[in-house]
Coordinates of C-alpha atoms and ligand atoms in Angstrom, one line a residue:
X9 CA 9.6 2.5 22.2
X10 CA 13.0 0.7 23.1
X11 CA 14.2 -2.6 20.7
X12 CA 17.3 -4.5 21.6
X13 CA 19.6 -6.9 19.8
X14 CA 17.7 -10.1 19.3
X15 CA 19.6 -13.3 21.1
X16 CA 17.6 -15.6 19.5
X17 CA 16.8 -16.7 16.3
X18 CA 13.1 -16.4 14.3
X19 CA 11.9 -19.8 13.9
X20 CA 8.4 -21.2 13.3
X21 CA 5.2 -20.0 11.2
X22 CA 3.3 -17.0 11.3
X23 CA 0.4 -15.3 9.1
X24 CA 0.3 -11.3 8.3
X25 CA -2.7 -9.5 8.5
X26 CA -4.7 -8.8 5.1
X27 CA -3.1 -6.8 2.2
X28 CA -4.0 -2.8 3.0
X29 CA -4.7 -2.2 -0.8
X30 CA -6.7 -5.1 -1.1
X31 CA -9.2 -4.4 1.7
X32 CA -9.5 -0.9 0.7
X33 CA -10.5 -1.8 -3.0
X34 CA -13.1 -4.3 -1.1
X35 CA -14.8 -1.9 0.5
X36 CA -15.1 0.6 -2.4
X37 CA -16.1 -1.7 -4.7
X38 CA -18.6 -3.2 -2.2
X39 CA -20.1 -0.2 -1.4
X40 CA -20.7 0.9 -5.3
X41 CA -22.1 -2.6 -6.1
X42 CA -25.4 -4.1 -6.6
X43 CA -26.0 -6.4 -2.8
X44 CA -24.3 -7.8 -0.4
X45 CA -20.3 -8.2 -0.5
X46 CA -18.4 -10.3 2.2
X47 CA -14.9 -9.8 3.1
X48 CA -12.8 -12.4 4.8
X49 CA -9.4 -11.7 6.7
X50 CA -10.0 -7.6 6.3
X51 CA -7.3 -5.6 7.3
X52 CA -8.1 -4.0 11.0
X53 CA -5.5 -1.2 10.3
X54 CA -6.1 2.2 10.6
X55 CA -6.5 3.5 6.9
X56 CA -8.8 0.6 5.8
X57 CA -10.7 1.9 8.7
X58 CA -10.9 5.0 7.3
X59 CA -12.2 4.0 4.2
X60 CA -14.7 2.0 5.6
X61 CA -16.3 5.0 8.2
X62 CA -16.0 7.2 5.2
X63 CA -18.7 5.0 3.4
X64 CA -20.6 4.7 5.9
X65 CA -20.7 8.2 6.3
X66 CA -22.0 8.0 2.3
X67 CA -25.1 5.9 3.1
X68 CA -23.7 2.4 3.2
X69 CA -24.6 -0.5 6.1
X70 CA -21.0 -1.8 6.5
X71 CA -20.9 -4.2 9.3
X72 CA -17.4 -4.7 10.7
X73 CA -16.8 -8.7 12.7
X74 CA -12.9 -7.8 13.6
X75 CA -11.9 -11.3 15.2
X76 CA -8.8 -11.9 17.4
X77 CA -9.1 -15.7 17.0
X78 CA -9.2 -15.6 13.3
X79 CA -9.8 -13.7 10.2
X80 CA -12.2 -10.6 10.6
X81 CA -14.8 -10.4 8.4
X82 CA -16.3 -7.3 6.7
X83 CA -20.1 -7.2 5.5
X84 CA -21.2 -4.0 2.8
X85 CA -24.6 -3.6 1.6
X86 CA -23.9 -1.9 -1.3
X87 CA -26.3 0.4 -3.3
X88 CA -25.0 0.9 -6.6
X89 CA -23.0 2.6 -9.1
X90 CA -25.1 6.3 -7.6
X91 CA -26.8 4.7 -4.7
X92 CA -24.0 6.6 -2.4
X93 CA -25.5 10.1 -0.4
X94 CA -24.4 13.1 0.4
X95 CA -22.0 12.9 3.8
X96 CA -23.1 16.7 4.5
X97 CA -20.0 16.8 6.2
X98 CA -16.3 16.6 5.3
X99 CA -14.7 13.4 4.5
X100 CA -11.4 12.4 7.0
X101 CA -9.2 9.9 5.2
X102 CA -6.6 9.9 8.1
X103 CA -3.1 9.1 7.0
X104 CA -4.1 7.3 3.8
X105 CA -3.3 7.9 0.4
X106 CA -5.3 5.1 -1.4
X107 CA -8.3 6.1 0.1
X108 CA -8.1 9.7 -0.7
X109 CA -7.0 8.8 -4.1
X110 CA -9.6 6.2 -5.0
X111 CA -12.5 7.7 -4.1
X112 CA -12.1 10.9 -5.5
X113 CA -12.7 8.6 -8.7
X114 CA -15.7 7.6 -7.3
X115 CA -17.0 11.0 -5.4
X116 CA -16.5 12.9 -9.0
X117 CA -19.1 10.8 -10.7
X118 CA -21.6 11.4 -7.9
X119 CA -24.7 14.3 -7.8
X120 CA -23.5 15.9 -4.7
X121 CA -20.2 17.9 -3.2
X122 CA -18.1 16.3 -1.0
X123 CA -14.7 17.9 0.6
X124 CA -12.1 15.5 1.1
X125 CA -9.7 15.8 3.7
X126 CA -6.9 13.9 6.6
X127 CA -4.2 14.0 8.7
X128 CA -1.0 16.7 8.1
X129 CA 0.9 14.3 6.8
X130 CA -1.7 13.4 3.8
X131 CA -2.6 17.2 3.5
X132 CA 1.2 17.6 1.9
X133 CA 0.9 14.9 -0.8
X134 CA 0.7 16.0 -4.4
X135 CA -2.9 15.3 -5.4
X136 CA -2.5 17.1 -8.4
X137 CA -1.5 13.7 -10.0
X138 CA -5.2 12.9 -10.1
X139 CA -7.0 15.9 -10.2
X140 CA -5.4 16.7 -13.7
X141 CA -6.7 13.0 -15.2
X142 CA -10.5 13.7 -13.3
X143 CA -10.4 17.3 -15.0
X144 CA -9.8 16.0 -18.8
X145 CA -12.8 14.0 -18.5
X146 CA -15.1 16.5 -17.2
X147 CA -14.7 16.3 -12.9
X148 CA -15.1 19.4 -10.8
X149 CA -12.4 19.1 -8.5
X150 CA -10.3 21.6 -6.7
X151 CA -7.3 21.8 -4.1
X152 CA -9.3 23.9 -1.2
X153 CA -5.4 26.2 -1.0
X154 CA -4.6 26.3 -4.6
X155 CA -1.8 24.1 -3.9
X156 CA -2.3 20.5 -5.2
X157 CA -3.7 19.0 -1.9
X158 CA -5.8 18.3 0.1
X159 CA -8.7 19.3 1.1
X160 CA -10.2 18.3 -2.1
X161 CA -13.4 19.9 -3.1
X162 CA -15.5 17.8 -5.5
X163 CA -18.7 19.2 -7.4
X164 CA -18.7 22.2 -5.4
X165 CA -19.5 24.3 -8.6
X166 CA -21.8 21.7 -10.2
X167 CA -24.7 19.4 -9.1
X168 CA -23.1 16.5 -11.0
X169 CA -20.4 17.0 -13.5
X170 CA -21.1 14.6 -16.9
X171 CA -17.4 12.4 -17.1
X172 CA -16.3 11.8 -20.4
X173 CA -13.8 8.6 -21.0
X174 CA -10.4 9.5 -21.5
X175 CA -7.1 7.8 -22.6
X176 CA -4.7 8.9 -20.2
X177 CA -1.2 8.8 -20.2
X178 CA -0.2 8.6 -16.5
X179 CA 3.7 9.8 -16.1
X180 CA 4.0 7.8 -13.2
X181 CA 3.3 4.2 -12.4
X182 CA 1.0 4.6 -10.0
X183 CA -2.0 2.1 -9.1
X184 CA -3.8 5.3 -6.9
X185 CA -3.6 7.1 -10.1
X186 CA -4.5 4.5 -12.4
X187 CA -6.9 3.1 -10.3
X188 CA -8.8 6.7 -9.9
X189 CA -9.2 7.0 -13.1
X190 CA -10.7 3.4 -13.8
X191 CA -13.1 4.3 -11.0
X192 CA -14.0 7.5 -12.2
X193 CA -14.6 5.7 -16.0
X194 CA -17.2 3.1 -14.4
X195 CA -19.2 6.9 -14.3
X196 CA -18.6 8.0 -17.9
X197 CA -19.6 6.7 -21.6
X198 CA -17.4 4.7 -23.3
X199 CA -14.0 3.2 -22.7
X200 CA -11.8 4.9 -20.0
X201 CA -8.0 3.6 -20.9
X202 CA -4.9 4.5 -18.4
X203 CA -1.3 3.3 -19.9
X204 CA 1.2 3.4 -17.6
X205 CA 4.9 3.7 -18.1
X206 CA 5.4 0.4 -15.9
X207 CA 2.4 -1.6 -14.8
X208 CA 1.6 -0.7 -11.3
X209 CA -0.5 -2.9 -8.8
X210 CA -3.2 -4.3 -10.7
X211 CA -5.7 -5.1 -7.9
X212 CA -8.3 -3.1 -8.8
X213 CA -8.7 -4.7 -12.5
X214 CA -8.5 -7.9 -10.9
X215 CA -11.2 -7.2 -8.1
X216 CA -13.5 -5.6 -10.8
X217 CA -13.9 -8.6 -12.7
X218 CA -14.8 -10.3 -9.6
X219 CA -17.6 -7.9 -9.2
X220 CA -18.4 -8.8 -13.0
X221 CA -17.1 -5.8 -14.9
X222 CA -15.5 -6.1 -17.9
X223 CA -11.4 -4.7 -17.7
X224 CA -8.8 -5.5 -20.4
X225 CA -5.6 -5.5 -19.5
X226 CA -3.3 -5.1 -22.3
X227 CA 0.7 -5.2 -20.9
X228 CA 0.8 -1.5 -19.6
X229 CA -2.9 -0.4 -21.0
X230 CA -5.8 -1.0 -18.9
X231 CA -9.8 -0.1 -20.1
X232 CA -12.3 -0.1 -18.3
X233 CA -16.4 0.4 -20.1
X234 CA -18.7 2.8 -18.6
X235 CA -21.9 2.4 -16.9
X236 CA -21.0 -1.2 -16.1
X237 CA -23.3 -2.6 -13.2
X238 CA -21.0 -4.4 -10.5
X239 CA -22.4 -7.2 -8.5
X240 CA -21.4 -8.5 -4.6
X241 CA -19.0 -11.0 -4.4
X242 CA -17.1 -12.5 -1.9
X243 CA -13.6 -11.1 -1.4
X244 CA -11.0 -13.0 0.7
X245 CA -8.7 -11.0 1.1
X246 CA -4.5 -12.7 1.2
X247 CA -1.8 -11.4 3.7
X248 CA 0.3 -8.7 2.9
X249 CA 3.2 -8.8 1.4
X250 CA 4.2 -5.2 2.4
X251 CA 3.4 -6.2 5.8
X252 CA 5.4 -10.1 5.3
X253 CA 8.5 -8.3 4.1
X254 CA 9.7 -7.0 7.4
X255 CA 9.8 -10.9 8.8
X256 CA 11.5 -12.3 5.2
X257 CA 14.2 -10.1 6.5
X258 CA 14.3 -10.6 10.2
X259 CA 14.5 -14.3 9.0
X260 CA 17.3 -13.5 6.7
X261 CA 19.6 -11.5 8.7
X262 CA 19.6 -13.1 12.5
X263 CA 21.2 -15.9 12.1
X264 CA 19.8 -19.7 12.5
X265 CA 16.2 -18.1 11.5
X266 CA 13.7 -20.3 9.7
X267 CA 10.4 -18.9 9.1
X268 CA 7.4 -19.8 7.1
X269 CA 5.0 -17.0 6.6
X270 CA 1.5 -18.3 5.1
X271 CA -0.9 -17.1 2.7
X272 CA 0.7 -14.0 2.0
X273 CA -0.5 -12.2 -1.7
X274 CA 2.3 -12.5 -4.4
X275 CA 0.4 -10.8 -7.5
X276 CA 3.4 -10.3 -9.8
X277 CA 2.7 -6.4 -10.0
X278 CA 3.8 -6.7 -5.7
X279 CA 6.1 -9.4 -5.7
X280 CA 9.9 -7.9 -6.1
X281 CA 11.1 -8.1 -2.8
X282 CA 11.1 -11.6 -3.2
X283 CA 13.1 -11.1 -7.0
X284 CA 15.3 -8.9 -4.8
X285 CA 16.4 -11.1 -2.3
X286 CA 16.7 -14.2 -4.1
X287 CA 19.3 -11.7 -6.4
X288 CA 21.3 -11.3 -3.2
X289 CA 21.6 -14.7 -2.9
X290 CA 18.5 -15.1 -0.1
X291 CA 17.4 -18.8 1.1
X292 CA 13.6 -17.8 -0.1
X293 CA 11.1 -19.9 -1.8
X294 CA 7.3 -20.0 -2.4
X295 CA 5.1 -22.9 -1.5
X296 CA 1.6 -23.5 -1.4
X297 CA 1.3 -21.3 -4.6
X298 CA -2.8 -21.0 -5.6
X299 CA -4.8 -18.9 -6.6
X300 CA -7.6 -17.7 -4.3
X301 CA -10.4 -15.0 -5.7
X302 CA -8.5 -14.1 -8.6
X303 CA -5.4 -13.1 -6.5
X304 CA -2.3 -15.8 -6.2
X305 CA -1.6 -16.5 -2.6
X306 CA 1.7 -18.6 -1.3
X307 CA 3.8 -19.7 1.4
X308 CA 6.8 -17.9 1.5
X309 CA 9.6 -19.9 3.0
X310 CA 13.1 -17.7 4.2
X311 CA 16.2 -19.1 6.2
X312 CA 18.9 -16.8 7.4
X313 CA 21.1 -16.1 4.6
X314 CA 24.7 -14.4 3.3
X315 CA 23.6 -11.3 1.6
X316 CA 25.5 -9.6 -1.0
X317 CA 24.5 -6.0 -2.9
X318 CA 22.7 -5.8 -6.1
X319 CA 20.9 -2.9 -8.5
X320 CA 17.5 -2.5 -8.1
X321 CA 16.1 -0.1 -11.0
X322 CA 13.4 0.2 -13.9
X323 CA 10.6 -2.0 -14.2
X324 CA 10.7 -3.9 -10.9
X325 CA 10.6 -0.2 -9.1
X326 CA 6.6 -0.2 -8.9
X327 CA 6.6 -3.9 -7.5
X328 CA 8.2 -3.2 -4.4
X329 CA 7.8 0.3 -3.9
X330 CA 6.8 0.2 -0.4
X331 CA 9.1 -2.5 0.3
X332 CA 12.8 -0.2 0.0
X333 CA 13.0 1.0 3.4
X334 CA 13.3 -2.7 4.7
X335 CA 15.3 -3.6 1.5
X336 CA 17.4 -0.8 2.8
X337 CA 18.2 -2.4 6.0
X338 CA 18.4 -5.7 4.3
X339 CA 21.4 -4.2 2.6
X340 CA 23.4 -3.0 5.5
X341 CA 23.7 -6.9 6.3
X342 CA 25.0 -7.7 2.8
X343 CA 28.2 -7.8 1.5
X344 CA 29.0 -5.1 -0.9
X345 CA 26.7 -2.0 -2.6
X346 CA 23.5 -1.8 -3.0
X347 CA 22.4 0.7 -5.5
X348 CA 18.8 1.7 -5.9
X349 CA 17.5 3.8 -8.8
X350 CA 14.3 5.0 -10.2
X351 CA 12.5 5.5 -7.0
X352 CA 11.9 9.1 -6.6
X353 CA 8.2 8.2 -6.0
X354 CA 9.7 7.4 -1.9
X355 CA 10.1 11.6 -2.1
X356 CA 6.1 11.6 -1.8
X357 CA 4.9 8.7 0.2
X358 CA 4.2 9.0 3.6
X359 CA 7.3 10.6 4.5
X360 CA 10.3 10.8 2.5
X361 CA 11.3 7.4 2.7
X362 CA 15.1 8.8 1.2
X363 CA 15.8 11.4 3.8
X364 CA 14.3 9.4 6.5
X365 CA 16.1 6.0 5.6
X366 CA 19.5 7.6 5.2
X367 CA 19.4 10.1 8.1
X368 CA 18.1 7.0 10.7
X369 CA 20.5 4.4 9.2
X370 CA 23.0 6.7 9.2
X371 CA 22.5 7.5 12.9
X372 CA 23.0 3.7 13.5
X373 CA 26.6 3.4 11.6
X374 CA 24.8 2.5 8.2
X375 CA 27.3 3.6 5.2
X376 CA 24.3 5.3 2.9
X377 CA 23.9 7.7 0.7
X378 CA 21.2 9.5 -0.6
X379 CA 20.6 10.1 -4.3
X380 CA 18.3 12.0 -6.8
X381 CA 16.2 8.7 -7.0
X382 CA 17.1 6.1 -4.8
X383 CA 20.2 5.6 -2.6
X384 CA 23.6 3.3 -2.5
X385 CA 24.3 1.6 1.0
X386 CA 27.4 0.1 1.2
X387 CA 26.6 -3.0 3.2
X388 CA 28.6 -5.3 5.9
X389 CA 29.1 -2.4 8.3
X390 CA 27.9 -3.2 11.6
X391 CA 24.8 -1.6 13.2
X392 CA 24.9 0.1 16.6
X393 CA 21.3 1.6 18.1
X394 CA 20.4 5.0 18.5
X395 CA 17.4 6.9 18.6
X396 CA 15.6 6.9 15.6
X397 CA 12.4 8.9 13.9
X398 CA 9.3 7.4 12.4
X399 CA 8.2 10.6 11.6
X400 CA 5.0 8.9 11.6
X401 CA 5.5 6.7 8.8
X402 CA 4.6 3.1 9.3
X403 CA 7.2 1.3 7.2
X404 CA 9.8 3.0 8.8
X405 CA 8.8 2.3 12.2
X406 CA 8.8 -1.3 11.3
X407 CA 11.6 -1.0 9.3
X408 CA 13.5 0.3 12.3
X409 CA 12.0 -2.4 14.3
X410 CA 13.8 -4.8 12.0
X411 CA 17.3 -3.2 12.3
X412 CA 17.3 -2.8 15.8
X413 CA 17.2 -7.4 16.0
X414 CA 20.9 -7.2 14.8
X415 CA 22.0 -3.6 15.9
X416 CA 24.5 -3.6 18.9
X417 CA 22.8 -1.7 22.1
X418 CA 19.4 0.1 22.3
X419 CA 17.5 1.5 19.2
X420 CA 14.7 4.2 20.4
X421 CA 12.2 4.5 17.7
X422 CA 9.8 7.5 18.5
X423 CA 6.2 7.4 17.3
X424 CA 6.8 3.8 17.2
X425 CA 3.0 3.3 17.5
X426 CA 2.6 4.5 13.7
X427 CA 2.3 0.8 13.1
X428 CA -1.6 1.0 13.6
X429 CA -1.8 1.9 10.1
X430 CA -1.1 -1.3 8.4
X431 CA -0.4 -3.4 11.1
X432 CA -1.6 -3.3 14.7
X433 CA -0.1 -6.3 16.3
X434 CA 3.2 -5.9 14.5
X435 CA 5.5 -5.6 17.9
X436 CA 3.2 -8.7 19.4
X437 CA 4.0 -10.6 16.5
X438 CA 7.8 -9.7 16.4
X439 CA 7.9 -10.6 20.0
X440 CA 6.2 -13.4 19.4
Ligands
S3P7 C1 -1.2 1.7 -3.4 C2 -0.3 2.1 -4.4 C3 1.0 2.6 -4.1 C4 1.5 2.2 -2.7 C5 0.5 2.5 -1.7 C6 -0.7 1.7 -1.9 C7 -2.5 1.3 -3.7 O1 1.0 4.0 -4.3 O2 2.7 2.9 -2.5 O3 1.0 2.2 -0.4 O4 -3.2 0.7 -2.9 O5 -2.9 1.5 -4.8 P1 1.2 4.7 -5.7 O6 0.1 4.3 -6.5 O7 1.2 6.2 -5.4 O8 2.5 4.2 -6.2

């Protein structure tokens, strides 16, 4: 797909499709609780898809309203904590990470085998990461290869492995991990604790005690009580801030952009793109701020701004973790370094989001440099286009997309159509 210099600015209103971790959680949790659960403004992408065929595939009625008028809607009949059945059949999760992650929680507490598997991409991810916390309490699960990934075989050896509770101490902050193991601990006795060295996402504590289970959170310590019944709610679902971050910085780089993007999701564990670019000096504020099914939801105001660099590092990491690809491009528009630390966890997401990031910005005339855990990019060099990889990963992709509105000439992006997994209409709406 071919993007050219924008000649106009961004101005006006728009609305991003629902938060991908959110609507996966939805679905999960629907499907494992006691009635009917209702999701409004579900996110259509490709990996929520995924998650929802998959439990379908485990018994449950999941009717699926997607709505180009308005927000989609999403109806589970759920069966239970063990209502799920056996699949008989291998489970695809696609390209996505979360869904793989979570429900391996889930499939480990269940009395029948199930093999896990997805795309090439997701077969290279480590999985180890929660096969060693679903182990120490008790979970037959193996990598098919012996390597740490996918496929995942659950209870192949066993008809139902008893879970014990565990306190584990994750090494990384990870909500997949953290969240797995919660998930798995609704199946054992006791109380299941996860501290994390940072706390990651916390969505799936907060959308448990909308289903009515008890979760204390405790700073960076989260416990979660076995054998807790959960009950169908209603879940609406706010936009994504991964998704609203590539148009905060369209609106902040081409000049004379004013853009309001509404009812976007700015739980504190996901807002630090917005900390970030109000640290390089970004014309950004929230309005509208409420909170909506125990997740706060805003309206996130951005004119075009003068960037400068800044450190991003530590604690903040986990909170925009799959935001540094576009802070990376928002960099290359602002004056002086940007140096970002602590993020080795980009080595293992979809694609390496270092190597990609600096080889493709690079490409364009980016000054960048990749380190051990991060990278510096020494902004206020001007972009030129070139032909650019996704390598099938959709932040890059957009990423690219974003780059390309102030880049002098044509950018090529290949596999531009990556998008699907978070965000179908993304080039519609960028046009728009
Ligand atoms: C997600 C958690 C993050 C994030 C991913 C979605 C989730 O991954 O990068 O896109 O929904 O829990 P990690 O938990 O591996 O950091």
């Amino acid at each position: 797909m071919i993007f050219h210099k924008t000649l106009t600015p961004l101005k006006g209103e728009i609305t991003v499709p629902g938060d991908k971790s959110i609507s996966h959680r939805a679905v999960m949790l629907g499907s494992i609780a006691n009635g009917t659960t209702e999701v409004t403004n579900f996110l259509q992408g490709a990996d929520c898809l995924s998650t929802i065929d998959i439990f379908r595939q485990l018994g449950i009625e999941i009717i699926n309203l997607p709505s180009s008028t308005g927000p989609s809607s999403v109806i589970i009949q759920g069966k239970g904590l063990y209502g799920l059945s056996n699949p008989h059949e291998a489970l695809d999760v696609g390209n996505s990470g979360t869904t793989m992650r979570l429900i391996s929680g889930i499939l480990s507490g269940q009395g029948f085998p199930t093999i896990l598997t997805g795309d090439e991409s997701i077969r290279k991810r480590p999985m180890g990461r929660i096969m060693t916390p679903l182990k120490l309490m008790g979970a037959d699960i193996e990598s098919e290869q012996d390597n740490g990934c996918a496929p995942l075989l659950i209870n192949s050896k066993v008809k139902q492995s008893e879970l014990s509770a565990i306190h584990y101490i994750s090494p990384v902050a990870s909500a997949q991990i953290k969240s797995c193991v919660l998930l798995a601990g609704l199946y054992a006795e006791g109380n299941t604790r996860v501290t994390e060295p940072v706390l990651s996402r916390d969505h799936t504590e907060r959308m448990l005690r909308e289903f009515g289970v008890d979760v204390l959170s405790d700073n960076n310590v989260t416990t979660v009580k076995g054998n807790q019944s959960l009950i169908g709610s209603r879940i609406h679902v706010p936009g994504d801030i991964s998704s609203a971050a590539y148009f905060i910085a369209a609106g902040l780089i081409v000049p004379n952009s004013e853009l309001v993007i509404k009812n976007v999701g700015i739980n504190p564990t996901r807002d630090g793109i917005i900390k970030v670019c109000q640290q390089m000096g970004a014309n950004i504020h929230l309005d509208n701020v409420i909170d909506k099914g125990g997740e706060p939801v805003a309206d996130i105001v951005i004119k075009h701004s003068e960037l400068h660099g800044t450190i991003i590092e530590g604690s903040i990491i986990p909170t925009l973790i799959d935001e540094i690809p576009i802070i990376a491009v928002l960099a290359c528009f602002a004056q002086g370094d940007t140096i970002i630390k602590d993020a080795a966890e980009l080595k293992v997401k979809e694609s390496n989001r270092i190597d990609v990031m600096v080889e493709n910005l690079s490409k364009m005339g980016a000054d960048i440099t990749a380190t051990e855990d991060g990278m510096i990019i020494r902004g206020g060099r001007s972009l030129h286009g070139a032909t650019v990889e996704s390598k099938l990963d959709h932040r890059i992709a957009m990423s690219f997309a974003i780059a390309s509105l102030m880049a002098e000439g044509d950018t090529e992006i290949i596999d531009a159509d990556c998008v699907d997994i978070s965000y179908p209409q993304f080039y519609e709406d960028l046009e728009r």
